[in-house]
CSV table of C-alpha atoms and ligand atoms in Angstrom, one decimal:
chain,number,residue,atom,x,y,z
A,1,UNK,CA,64.4,33.0,16.0
A,2,UNK,CA,65.4,36.7,15.9
A,3,UNK,CA,68.8,37.2,17.6
A,4,UNK,CA,69.3,40.6,19.3
A,5,UNK,CA,73.0,40.3,20.1
A,6,UNK,CA,75.0,43.2,18.7
A,7,UNK,CA,77.0,42.8,15.6
A,8,UNK,CA,80.3,41.0,15.9
A,9,UNK,CA,83.0,40.4,13.4
A,10,UNK,CA,83.8,37.1,15.1
A,11,UNK,CA,80.4,35.5,14.7
A,12,UNK,CA,78.6,36.3,11.5
A,13,UNK,CA,75.4,34.7,12.7
A,14,UNK,CA,75.2,36.6,15.9
A,15,UNK,CA,74.0,39.6,13.9
A,16,UNK,CA,70.3,40.3,13.7
A,17,UNK,CA,70.7,41.0,10.0
A,18,UNK,CA,72.3,39.0,7.1
A,19,UNK,CA,75.3,36.8,7.3
A,20,UNK,CA,77.6,39.4,5.7
A,21,UNK,CA,76.4,42.2,7.9
A,22,UNK,CA,79.6,43.2,9.7
A,23,UNK,CA,80.6,45.0,6.5
A,24,UNK,CA,77.5,47.2,6.4
A,25,UNK,CA,76.5,50.3,8.4
A,26,UNK,CA,72.7,50.2,7.8
A,27,UNK,CA,70.3,47.4,7.4
A,28,UNK,CA,68.3,46.9,4.2
A,29,UNK,CA,64.7,48.0,4.1
A,30,UNK,CA,62.0,45.4,4.5
A,31,UNK,CA,61.0,45.7,0.8
A,32,UNK,CA,64.6,45.2,-0.3
A,33,UNK,CA,64.9,42.3,2.0
A,34,UNK,CA,61.8,40.7,0.4
A,35,UNK,CA,63.0,41.7,-3.1
A,36,UNK,CA,66.3,40.0,-2.7
A,37,UNK,CA,65.3,37.0,-0.7
A,38,UNK,CA,64.8,33.6,-2.3
A,39,UNK,CA,64.0,31.5,0.7
A,40,UNK,CA,60.3,31.6,-0.1
A,41,UNK,CA,60.9,29.4,-3.1
A,42,UNK,CA,64.4,27.9,-2.9
A,43,UNK,CA,63.6,26.0,0.4
A,44,UNK,CA,62.3,23.2,-1.8
A,45,UNK,CA,65.9,22.4,-2.6
A,46,UNK,CA,66.7,21.9,1.1
A,47,UNK,CA,67.2,18.1,1.0
A,48,UNK,CA,69.7,18.5,-1.9
A,49,UNK,CA,71.4,21.4,-0.1
A,50,UNK,CA,72.0,19.2,2.9
A,51,UNK,CA,73.1,16.3,0.6
A,52,UNK,CA,75.6,18.6,-1.1
A,53,UNK,CA,76.9,20.0,2.3
A,54,UNK,CA,77.4,16.5,3.7
A,55,UNK,CA,79.5,15.4,0.6
A,56,UNK,CA,81.5,18.7,1.0
A,57,UNK,CA,82.1,18.1,4.7
A,58,UNK,CA,83.2,14.5,4.1
A,59,UNK,CA,85.7,15.7,1.6
A,60,UNK,CA,87.0,18.5,3.9
A,61,UNK,CA,87.5,15.9,6.6
A,62,UNK,CA,89.2,13.4,4.2
A,63,UNK,CA,91.9,16.0,3.5
A,64,UNK,CA,92.2,17.1,7.1
A,65,UNK,CA,90.6,20.6,6.8
A,66,UNK,CA,88.0,19.7,9.4
A,67,UNK,CA,88.3,17.0,12.1
A,68,UNK,CA,86.4,13.7,12.2
A,69,UNK,CA,84.6,15.1,15.3
A,70,UNK,CA,83.5,18.1,13.3
A,71,UNK,CA,82.2,15.8,10.5
A,72,UNK,CA,80.3,13.7,13.0
A,73,UNK,CA,78.7,16.9,14.5
A,74,UNK,CA,77.8,18.2,11.0
A,75,UNK,CA,76.2,14.8,10.2
A,76,UNK,CA,74.2,14.8,13.4
A,77,UNK,CA,73.1,18.5,13.0
A,78,UNK,CA,72.1,18.0,9.4
A,79,UNK,CA,70.1,14.9,10.2
A,80,UNK,CA,68.2,16.9,12.9
A,81,UNK,CA,67.6,19.8,10.4
A,82,UNK,CA,66.3,17.5,7.7
A,83,UNK,CA,63.9,16.0,10.2
A,84,UNK,CA,62.7,19.5,11.2
A,85,UNK,CA,62.2,20.5,7.6
A,86,UNK,CA,60.3,17.3,6.7
A,87,UNK,CA,58.1,17.6,9.8
A,88,UNK,CA,57.4,21.3,8.9
A,89,UNK,CA,58.9,22.5,12.1
A,90,UNK,CA,61.9,24.4,10.6
A,91,UNK,CA,61.6,28.2,11.1
A,92,UNK,CA,62.5,29.7,7.8
A,93,UNK,CA,63.6,33.3,8.1
A,94,UNK,CA,63.5,36.0,5.4
A,95,UNK,CA,66.4,37.7,7.2
A,96,UNK,CA,68.6,34.8,6.2
A,97,UNK,CA,67.8,35.4,2.5
A,98,UNK,CA,68.0,31.9,1.1
A,99,UNK,CA,67.8,28.1,1.8
A,100,UNK,CA,71.6,27.9,2.2
A,101,UNK,CA,72.0,30.6,4.9
A,102,UNK,CA,68.9,29.3,6.8
A,103,UNK,CA,70.3,25.8,7.0
A,104,UNK,CA,73.8,27.0,7.9
A,105,UNK,CA,72.5,29.3,10.6
A,106,UNK,CA,70.5,26.5,12.2
A,107,UNK,CA,73.5,24.1,12.0
A,108,UNK,CA,75.5,26.6,13.9
A,109,UNK,CA,72.7,26.9,16.5
A,110,UNK,CA,72.7,23.1,16.9
A,111,UNK,CA,76.4,22.2,16.8
A,112,UNK,CA,78.3,25.4,17.3
A,113,UNK,CA,81.8,25.8,15.8
A,114,UNK,CA,81.8,22.7,13.6
A,115,UNK,CA,78.8,24.3,11.8
A,116,UNK,CA,80.9,27.4,11.2
A,117,UNK,CA,83.6,25.3,9.6
A,118,UNK,CA,81.3,23.8,7.0
A,119,UNK,CA,81.5,26.7,4.5
A,120,UNK,CA,85.3,26.4,4.2
A,121,UNK,CA,86.4,26.4,0.6
A,122,UNK,CA,82.9,26.9,-0.6
A,123,UNK,CA,80.6,29.7,-1.7
A,124,UNK,CA,76.9,30.0,-2.1
A,125,UNK,CA,77.6,30.5,-5.8
A,126,UNK,CA,78.9,26.9,-6.3
A,127,UNK,CA,76.6,25.7,-3.6
A,128,UNK,CA,73.4,26.9,-5.3
A,129,UNK,CA,74.6,25.6,-8.7
A,130,UNK,CA,75.1,22.2,-7.2
A,131,UNK,CA,71.7,22.2,-5.5
A,132,UNK,CA,69.9,23.1,-8.7
A,133,UNK,CA,71.7,20.3,-10.6
A,134,UNK,CA,70.9,17.7,-7.9
A,135,UNK,CA,67.3,18.9,-7.8
A,136,UNK,CA,66.9,19.0,-11.6
A,137,UNK,CA,68.5,15.5,-12.0
A,138,UNK,CA,65.8,14.1,-9.7
A,139,UNK,CA,63.1,15.9,-11.6
A,140,UNK,CA,64.4,14.6,-14.9
A,141,UNK,CA,64.4,11.0,-13.6
A,142,UNK,CA,60.8,11.4,-12.4
A,143,UNK,CA,59.5,12.8,-15.7
A,144,UNK,CA,61.5,10.3,-17.7
A,145,UNK,CA,59.6,7.6,-15.8
A,146,UNK,CA,56.3,9.3,-16.5
A,147,UNK,CA,57.1,9.5,-20.2
A,148,UNK,CA,57.8,5.8,-20.2
A,149,UNK,CA,54.5,5.1,-18.5
A,150,UNK,CA,52.6,7.3,-20.9
A,151,UNK,CA,54.2,5.5,-23.9
A,152,UNK,CA,53.2,2.2,-22.4
A,153,UNK,CA,49.6,3.3,-21.9
A,154,UNK,CA,49.5,4.6,-25.5
A,155,UNK,CA,50.9,1.2,-26.7
A,156,UNK,CA,48.4,-0.8,-24.7
A,157,UNK,CA,45.5,1.2,-26.2
A,158,UNK,CA,47.1,0.9,-29.6
A,159,UNK,CA,47.2,-2.9,-29.2
A,160,UNK,CA,43.5,-3.0,-28.2
A,161,UNK,CA,42.7,-0.8,-31.3
A,162,UNK,CA,45.1,-2.2,-33.9
A,163,UNK,CA,42.1,-3.0,-36.1
A,164,UNK,CA,39.9,0.0,-35.3
A,165,UNK,CA,39.7,2.3,-38.4
A,166,UNK,CA,39.2,6.0,-38.4
A,167,UNK,CA,39.7,8.6,-41.1
A,168,UNK,CA,43.2,10.0,-41.3
A,169,UNK,CA,43.3,13.7,-42.1
A,170,UNK,CA,45.5,16.2,-43.9
A,171,UNK,CA,44.4,19.8,-43.8
A,172,UNK,CA,41.7,18.4,-41.4
A,173,UNK,CA,40.1,17.0,-44.5
A,174,UNK,CA,39.5,13.2,-44.8
A,175,UNK,CA,42.6,11.8,-46.5
A,176,UNK,CA,43.0,8.0,-46.1
A,177,UNK,CA,41.8,5.5,-43.6
A,178,UNK,CA,44.2,4.8,-40.7
A,179,UNK,CA,44.0,2.5,-37.7
A,180,UNK,CA,43.5,4.1,-34.4
A,181,UNK,CA,46.4,2.1,-33.0
A,182,UNK,CA,48.6,3.7,-35.6
A,183,UNK,CA,47.4,7.2,-34.7
A,184,UNK,CA,48.1,6.6,-31.0
A,185,UNK,CA,51.6,5.3,-31.7
A,186,UNK,CA,52.4,8.5,-33.5
A,187,UNK,CA,52.3,10.1,-30.0
A,188,UNK,CA,54.3,7.3,-28.5
A,189,UNK,CA,57.0,8.2,-31.1
A,190,UNK,CA,56.9,11.9,-30.1
A,191,UNK,CA,57.1,11.1,-26.4
A,192,UNK,CA,59.9,8.6,-27.1
A,193,UNK,CA,62.0,11.4,-28.6
A,194,UNK,CA,61.1,13.6,-25.7
A,195,UNK,CA,62.5,11.0,-23.3
A,196,UNK,CA,65.7,10.9,-25.4
A,197,UNK,CA,66.0,14.6,-25.1
A,198,UNK,CA,65.7,14.4,-21.3
A,199,UNK,CA,68.3,11.7,-21.1
A,200,UNK,CA,70.6,13.8,-23.2
A,201,UNK,CA,70.0,16.9,-21.1
A,202,UNK,CA,70.7,14.8,-18.0
A,203,UNK,CA,74.2,14.1,-19.1
A,204,UNK,CA,75.0,17.8,-19.0
A,205,UNK,CA,73.0,18.5,-15.8
A,206,UNK,CA,75.0,15.7,-14.0
A,207,UNK,CA,78.3,17.6,-13.6
A,208,UNK,CA,79.6,18.9,-10.3
A,209,UNK,CA,80.1,22.7,-9.9
A,210,UNK,CA,81.2,22.5,-6.2
A,211,UNK,CA,84.8,23.5,-5.8
A,212,UNK,CA,84.4,26.5,-8.0
A,213,UNK,CA,83.8,28.4,-4.8
A,214,UNK,CA,82.8,32.0,-5.5
A,215,UNK,CA,84.3,32.1,-9.0
A,216,UNK,CA,88.0,31.4,-9.0
A,217,UNK,CA,88.3,28.1,-7.2
A,218,UNK,CA,89.8,27.7,-3.7
A,219,UNK,CA,93.3,27.6,-2.2
A,220,UNK,CA,92.4,24.5,-0.1
A,221,UNK,CA,93.6,21.2,-1.6
A,222,UNK,CA,90.1,20.0,-2.3
A,223,UNK,CA,89.2,16.7,-3.9
A,224,UNK,CA,86.4,17.4,-6.3
A,225,UNK,CA,86.3,14.0,-7.9
A,226,UNK,CA,85.5,12.5,-4.5
A,227,UNK,CA,82.6,15.0,-4.0
A,228,UNK,CA,81.4,14.2,-7.5
A,229,UNK,CA,81.4,10.4,-6.7
A,230,UNK,CA,79.6,10.9,-3.4
A,231,UNK,CA,76.8,12.9,-5.1
A,232,UNK,CA,76.5,10.6,-8.2
A,233,UNK,CA,77.8,13.2,-10.7
A,234,UNK,CA,79.4,11.7,-13.8
A,235,UNK,CA,81.9,14.5,-14.2
A,236,UNK,CA,83.2,17.7,-12.6
A,237,UNK,CA,82.7,21.1,-14.3
A,238,UNK,CA,86.1,22.0,-15.7
A,239,UNK,CA,86.1,25.8,-15.3
A,240,UNK,CA,85.2,27.6,-12.1
A,241,UNK,CA,83.9,30.7,-13.8
A,242,UNK,CA,81.6,28.7,-16.0
A,243,UNK,CA,80.5,26.4,-13.2
A,244,UNK,CA,79.1,29.1,-11.0
A,245,UNK,CA,77.5,31.2,-13.7
A,246,UNK,CA,76.0,29.3,-16.6
A,247,UNK,CA,72.5,27.9,-16.4
A,248,UNK,CA,72.4,26.5,-19.9
A,249,UNK,CA,71.6,23.0,-18.5
A,250,UNK,CA,68.4,24.5,-17.0
A,251,UNK,CA,67.6,26.2,-20.3
A,252,UNK,CA,68.1,22.9,-22.1
A,253,UNK,CA,65.7,21.2,-19.7
A,254,UNK,CA,63.1,24.0,-20.3
A,255,UNK,CA,63.5,23.5,-24.0
A,256,UNK,CA,62.9,19.7,-23.7
A,257,UNK,CA,59.9,20.5,-21.4
A,258,UNK,CA,58.5,22.9,-24.0
A,259,UNK,CA,58.6,20.2,-26.6
A,260,UNK,CA,57.0,17.7,-24.2
A,261,UNK,CA,54.2,20.2,-23.6
A,262,UNK,CA,53.9,21.0,-27.4
A,263,UNK,CA,53.3,17.2,-27.9
A,264,UNK,CA,50.9,17.0,-25.0
A,265,UNK,CA,49.1,20.0,-26.4
A,266,UNK,CA,48.7,18.4,-29.9
A,267,UNK,CA,47.3,15.3,-28.3
A,268,UNK,CA,45.0,17.4,-26.1
A,269,UNK,CA,43.7,19.2,-29.2
A,270,UNK,CA,42.8,15.9,-30.7
A,271,UNK,CA,41.1,14.6,-27.5
A,272,UNK,CA,39.0,17.7,-27.3
A,273,UNK,CA,38.1,17.4,-31.0
A,274,UNK,CA,37.3,13.7,-30.7
A,275,UNK,CA,35.2,14.2,-27.6
A,276,UNK,CA,33.0,16.9,-29.3
A,277,UNK,CA,29.6,15.4,-30.0
A,278,UNK,CA,30.0,16.5,-33.6
A,279,UNK,CA,32.8,14.0,-33.9
A,280,UNK,CA,32.1,11.6,-31.1
A,281,UNK,CA,35.2,9.3,-31.5
A,282,UNK,CA,36.0,8.9,-27.8
A,283,UNK,CA,34.8,9.6,-24.3
A,284,UNK,CA,37.0,10.6,-21.4
A,285,UNK,CA,36.4,9.3,-17.9
A,286,UNK,CA,34.2,11.7,-15.9
A,287,UNK,CA,37.1,12.4,-13.5
A,288,UNK,CA,38.9,14.4,-16.2
A,289,UNK,CA,35.9,16.5,-17.1
A,290,UNK,CA,33.7,19.1,-15.5
A,291,UNK,CA,30.1,20.2,-16.1
A,292,UNK,CA,28.7,23.7,-16.6
A,293,UNK,CA,27.1,25.8,-13.9
A,294,UNK,CA,24.4,26.8,-16.4
A,295,UNK,CA,24.1,24.2,-19.1
A,296,UNK,CA,23.1,20.9,-17.5
A,297,UNK,CA,24.0,18.7,-20.6
A,298,UNK,CA,27.6,19.7,-20.7
A,299,UNK,CA,30.6,17.5,-20.1
A,300,UNK,CA,33.7,19.5,-20.8
A,301,UNK,CA,37.2,18.0,-21.5
A,302,UNK,CA,38.8,20.4,-19.0
A,303,UNK,CA,42.0,18.4,-18.4
A,304,UNK,CA,43.2,18.4,-22.1
A,305,UNK,CA,42.1,22.0,-22.5
A,306,UNK,CA,44.1,23.1,-19.4
A,307,UNK,CA,47.1,21.0,-20.6
A,308,UNK,CA,46.9,22.8,-23.9
A,309,UNK,CA,46.8,26.1,-22.1
A,310,UNK,CA,49.7,25.3,-19.7
A,311,UNK,CA,51.9,24.9,-22.7
A,312,UNK,CA,52.0,28.6,-22.9
A,313,UNK,CA,53.6,29.1,-19.4
A,314,UNK,CA,56.3,26.5,-20.1
A,315,UNK,CA,57.2,28.2,-23.4
A,316,UNK,CA,57.3,31.5,-21.4
A,317,UNK,CA,59.7,30.1,-18.8
A,318,UNK,CA,62.1,29.0,-21.6
A,319,UNK,CA,62.1,32.5,-23.1
A,320,UNK,CA,62.5,34.0,-19.6
A,321,UNK,CA,65.6,31.8,-18.9
A,322,UNK,CA,67.2,32.5,-22.2
A,323,UNK,CA,66.7,36.2,-21.6
A,324,UNK,CA,68.0,36.0,-18.0
A,325,UNK,CA,71.2,34.5,-19.2
A,326,UNK,CA,72.0,36.5,-22.3
A,327,UNK,CA,73.3,39.7,-20.8
A,328,UNK,CA,75.4,38.4,-18.0
A,329,UNK,CA,79.1,38.9,-17.8
A,330,UNK,CA,81.2,36.2,-16.1
A,331,UNK,CA,80.9,35.0,-13.4
A,332,UNK,CA,78.0,34.7,-10.9
A,333,UNK,CA,75.4,37.6,-10.9
A,334,UNK,CA,72.4,37.8,-8.7
A,335,UNK,CA,70.3,37.7,-11.8
A,336,UNK,CA,70.7,34.0,-11.6
A,337,UNK,CA,68.5,33.8,-8.5
A,338,UNK,CA,65.7,34.4,-11.0
A,339,UNK,CA,66.3,31.0,-12.6
A,340,UNK,CA,64.4,29.1,-10.0
A,341,UNK,CA,60.8,29.9,-10.1
A,342,UNK,CA,60.4,29.4,-13.8
A,343,UNK,CA,62.4,26.2,-13.7
A,344,UNK,CA,60.5,24.8,-10.7
A,345,UNK,CA,57.2,25.7,-12.4
A,346,UNK,CA,58.3,24.0,-15.6
A,347,UNK,CA,59.2,20.8,-13.8
A,348,UNK,CA,56.0,20.9,-11.8
A,349,UNK,CA,53.9,21.4,-14.9
A,350,UNK,CA,55.3,18.6,-16.9
A,351,UNK,CA,55.3,16.3,-13.9
A,352,UNK,CA,51.6,16.9,-13.1
A,353,UNK,CA,50.5,16.9,-16.7
A,354,UNK,CA,52.3,13.6,-17.5
A,355,UNK,CA,51.0,12.0,-14.3
A,356,UNK,CA,47.4,13.0,-15.2
A,357,UNK,CA,47.8,11.9,-18.8
A,358,UNK,CA,49.1,8.4,-17.9
A,359,UNK,CA,45.9,7.9,-16.0
A,360,UNK,CA,43.6,9.6,-18.6
A,361,UNK,CA,45.0,7.7,-21.6
A,362,UNK,CA,44.6,4.4,-19.8
A,363,UNK,CA,40.9,5.2,-19.4
A,364,UNK,CA,39.9,6.5,-22.9
A,365,UNK,CA,36.7,4.9,-24.1
A,366,UNK,CA,36.9,4.4,-27.9
A,367,UNK,CA,33.7,4.6,-30.0
A,368,UNK,CA,34.8,2.4,-32.9
A,369,UNK,CA,31.5,2.5,-34.8
A,370,UNK,CA,31.6,6.3,-35.0
A,371,UNK,CA,35.2,6.2,-36.2
A,372,UNK,CA,34.3,3.7,-38.9
A,373,UNK,CA,31.3,5.5,-40.2
A,374,UNK,CA,33.4,8.7,-40.4
A,375,UNK,CA,36.0,6.8,-42.4
A,376,UNK,CA,33.4,5.7,-44.8
A,377,UNK,CA,32.7,9.3,-45.7
A,378,UNK,CA,35.0,11.5,-47.8
A,379,UNK,CA,36.3,8.9,-50.3
A,380,UNK,CA,39.1,7.8,-48.1
A,381,UNK,CA,40.0,4.9,-50.4
A,382,UNK,CA,40.3,7.0,-53.6
A,383,UNK,CA,44.1,6.6,-53.5
A,384,UNK,CA,43.8,2.9,-53.2
A,385,UNK,CA,41.7,2.8,-56.4
A,386,UNK,CA,44.4,4.8,-58.2
A,387,UNK,CA,47.1,2.4,-56.8
A,388,UNK,CA,45.0,-0.5,-58.0
A,389,UNK,CA,44.9,0.9,-61.5
A,390,UNK,CA,48.7,1.4,-61.5
A,391,UNK,CA,49.2,-2.2,-60.5
A,392,UNK,CA,47.1,-3.1,-63.6
A,393,UNK,CA,49.6,-1.1,-65.8
A,394,UNK,CA,47.9,2.3,-65.9
A,395,UNK,CA,50.4,5.3,-65.5
A,396,UNK,CA,49.8,6.9,-62.1
A,397,UNK,CA,48.8,10.4,-63.4
A,398,UNK,CA,46.1,8.7,-65.7
A,399,UNK,CA,44.9,6.6,-62.8
A,400,UNK,CA,44.7,9.8,-60.6
A,401,UNK,CA,42.6,11.5,-63.3
A,402,UNK,CA,40.3,8.5,-63.7
A,403,UNK,CA,39.6,8.3,-59.9
A,404,UNK,CA,39.0,12.0,-59.7
A,405,UNK,CA,36.2,11.6,-62.3
A,406,UNK,CA,34.8,8.7,-60.4
A,407,UNK,CA,34.8,10.7,-57.1
A,408,UNK,CA,33.1,13.6,-58.8
A,409,UNK,CA,30.4,11.3,-60.1
A,410,UNK,CA,29.9,9.8,-56.6
A,411,UNK,CA,29.6,13.3,-55.2
A,412,UNK,CA,26.9,14.1,-57.7
A,413,UNK,CA,25.0,11.0,-56.8
A,414,UNK,CA,25.7,11.1,-53.0
A,415,UNK,CA,27.3,7.7,-52.7
A,416,UNK,CA,30.7,6.2,-51.9
A,417,UNK,CA,33.2,4.6,-54.4
A,418,UNK,CA,32.4,1.2,-52.9
A,419,UNK,CA,28.7,1.7,-53.7
A,420,UNK,CA,29.3,1.8,-57.4
A,421,UNK,CA,28.7,-1.5,-59.2
A,422,UNK,CA,31.4,-3.2,-61.2
A,423,UNK,CA,29.9,-2.2,-64.5
A,424,UNK,CA,29.8,1.5,-63.4
A,425,UNK,CA,33.4,1.3,-62.3
A,426,UNK,CA,34.5,-0.3,-65.5
A,427,UNK,CA,32.8,2.6,-67.3
A,428,UNK,CA,35.6,4.8,-65.8
A,429,UNK,CA,38.4,2.4,-66.8
A,430,UNK,CA,38.4,-1.0,-68.6
A,431,UNK,CA,41.2,-2.3,-66.5
A,432,UNK,CA,39.0,-2.5,-63.4
A,433,UNK,CA,38.0,-6.1,-62.5
A,434,UNK,CA,36.0,-7.8,-59.8
A,435,UNK,CA,39.0,-7.8,-57.4
A,436,UNK,CA,38.6,-4.0,-57.1
A,437,UNK,CA,36.3,-4.3,-54.1
A,438,UNK,CA,39.1,-5.7,-52.0
A,439,UNK,CA,41.0,-2.3,-52.2
A,440,UNK,CA,37.9,-0.1,-51.9
A,441,UNK,CA,37.2,-1.4,-48.4
A,442,UNK,CA,38.7,0.3,-45.4
A,443,UNK,CA,40.1,-3.0,-44.1
A,444,UNK,CA,41.8,-3.7,-47.5
A,445,UNK,CA,43.2,-0.2,-47.6
A,446,UNK,CA,44.9,-0.3,-44.1
A,447,UNK,CA,46.0,-3.9,-44.4
A,448,UNK,CA,48.0,-3.2,-47.5
A,449,UNK,CA,50.2,-0.7,-45.7
A,450,UNK,CA,52.2,-3.2,-43.7
A,451,UNK,CA,55.7,-1.9,-44.3
A,452,UNK,CA,57.7,-0.4,-41.4
A,453,UNK,CA,56.0,2.8,-40.4
A,454,UNK,CA,52.7,1.8,-42.1
A,455,UNK,CA,49.2,1.8,-40.6
A,456,UNK,CA,48.3,-1.9,-41.1
A,457,UNK,CA,47.0,-3.7,-38.0
A,458,UNK,CA,49.8,-6.3,-38.2
A,459,UNK,CA,52.4,-3.5,-38.2
A,460,UNK,CA,50.7,-1.7,-35.3
A,461,UNK,CA,50.8,-4.9,-33.2
A,462,UNK,CA,54.5,-5.2,-33.9
A,463,UNK,CA,55.3,-1.6,-33.1
A,464,UNK,CA,53.1,-1.5,-30.0
A,465,UNK,CA,54.7,-4.6,-28.6
A,466,UNK,CA,58.2,-3.1,-29.3
A,467,UNK,CA,57.3,0.0,-27.3
A,468,UNK,CA,55.9,-2.1,-24.4
A,469,UNK,CA,59.0,-4.3,-24.3
A,470,UNK,CA,61.2,-1.1,-24.4
A,471,UNK,CA,59.4,0.4,-21.5
A,472,UNK,CA,59.5,-2.7,-19.5
A,473,UNK,CA,63.3,-3.0,-20.2
A,474,UNK,CA,63.9,0.7,-19.2
A,475,UNK,CA,61.9,0.4,-16.0
A,476,UNK,CA,64.1,-2.5,-14.9
B,1,LIG,N1,70.1,32.7,-3.5
B,1,LIG,C1,71.2,32.8,-4.4
B,1,LIG,C2,70.8,32.3,-5.8
B,1,LIG,O1,69.7,31.8,-5.9
B,1,LIG,C3,72.4,32.0,-3.9
B,1,LIG,C4,73.7,32.5,-4.3
B,1,LIG,C5,73.9,33.8,-3.8
B,1,LIG,N2,75.3,34.3,-3.9
B,1,LIG,C6,75.6,35.5,-3.7
B,1,LIG,N3,76.8,35.8,-3.8
B,1,LIG,N4,74.7,36.4,-3.4
B,1,LIG,O2,71.5,32.4,-6.7
């Protein structure tokens, strides 16, 4: 697609080199060309670039800047280009720097003068800002759907394990018994807040920069509201300098993504721990694990480990974008071309990670007996015994002391609190009666915590159902 016609001020695309070449006396070196080009990565915004151009062209025609014939040609040309791109037949050229110039050049090739009129009242500066917002809005919608699906899988597993008991930890020491359903729903809460953050970020992504042109707006009587409506934007950006230059919306998305990955990473850490033979609480389906080339017995939880690892690159992209933005004077600077790769990688990473987790969580095999026997170790119901004494009129601090003595005695004898006989227990405090064994059992302990936010099976069922209903509602 190299064109060898000599430079001409009348036809920017006749020149072999870049679109602005008439102004320059020497071409850029190959290295500088590669250094400054973004077509290698921004071509993934092509469909949105075309969508934005069509909305712009329709508006230009509505105010009489281009004719209806030009608009028809542009529509026809863009349809052909989209087809070429989707079929992998489009010849991307580094000489044309980025996705915008590549498409525009091809449009001129296909339809001639009408193609050259498309860029009226527009600059690549407002064009690229529009493309990124359209692309990012789509990514937000996809990842929001995945978060919803992941919450639904967690809630389903929680419903199935509303009664399954495992030790709850603080400081990674056995603290109190909790239900596995309750533990899973903790993550459903985290991912619920993540979805709220994406929805909030979407409001600020969904504003139209087009019309800002290079930086100052344009002298054509453009109708920005019309373009915004055509592209599904809720609002138009109210200041042209701001519209072409700030990428805070992308930074917000990266921050929301970093929090998603932080939550995924915490869950991953637990999955890895739970799958360790030393713990043995769960098994992951084979398709999420790999073996070892040397140790035949190994089944490694590669997927959660990698997800935990990928959290680092997403955090990195957030810091990179913040740093990219902080030193830039108004308005557009080429620095901003550096916003894309990190942003793309962030969106890809959360999309792939969430997609895999939806499948993986749905297939977790729970080893309830191992969870239960772990909960029976470590005096997980000591707090329940203290609370029991309080209900019998003993001040809490005295009850705490009494139970500490009982635990110490159990430790010396190598037994659990529930293994002590009634007479032995009464030896620690006279207020203890035969009904004490109801609270010393794991089931009694969790069932008592049935308030909002508690771990009781009946509460878990209510909360899990609420999350399932919500996700059905949102998917509608
Ligand atoms: N490829 C550029 C970017 O990603 C498009 C805008 C370039 N504008 C310019 N005046 N050089 O930001």
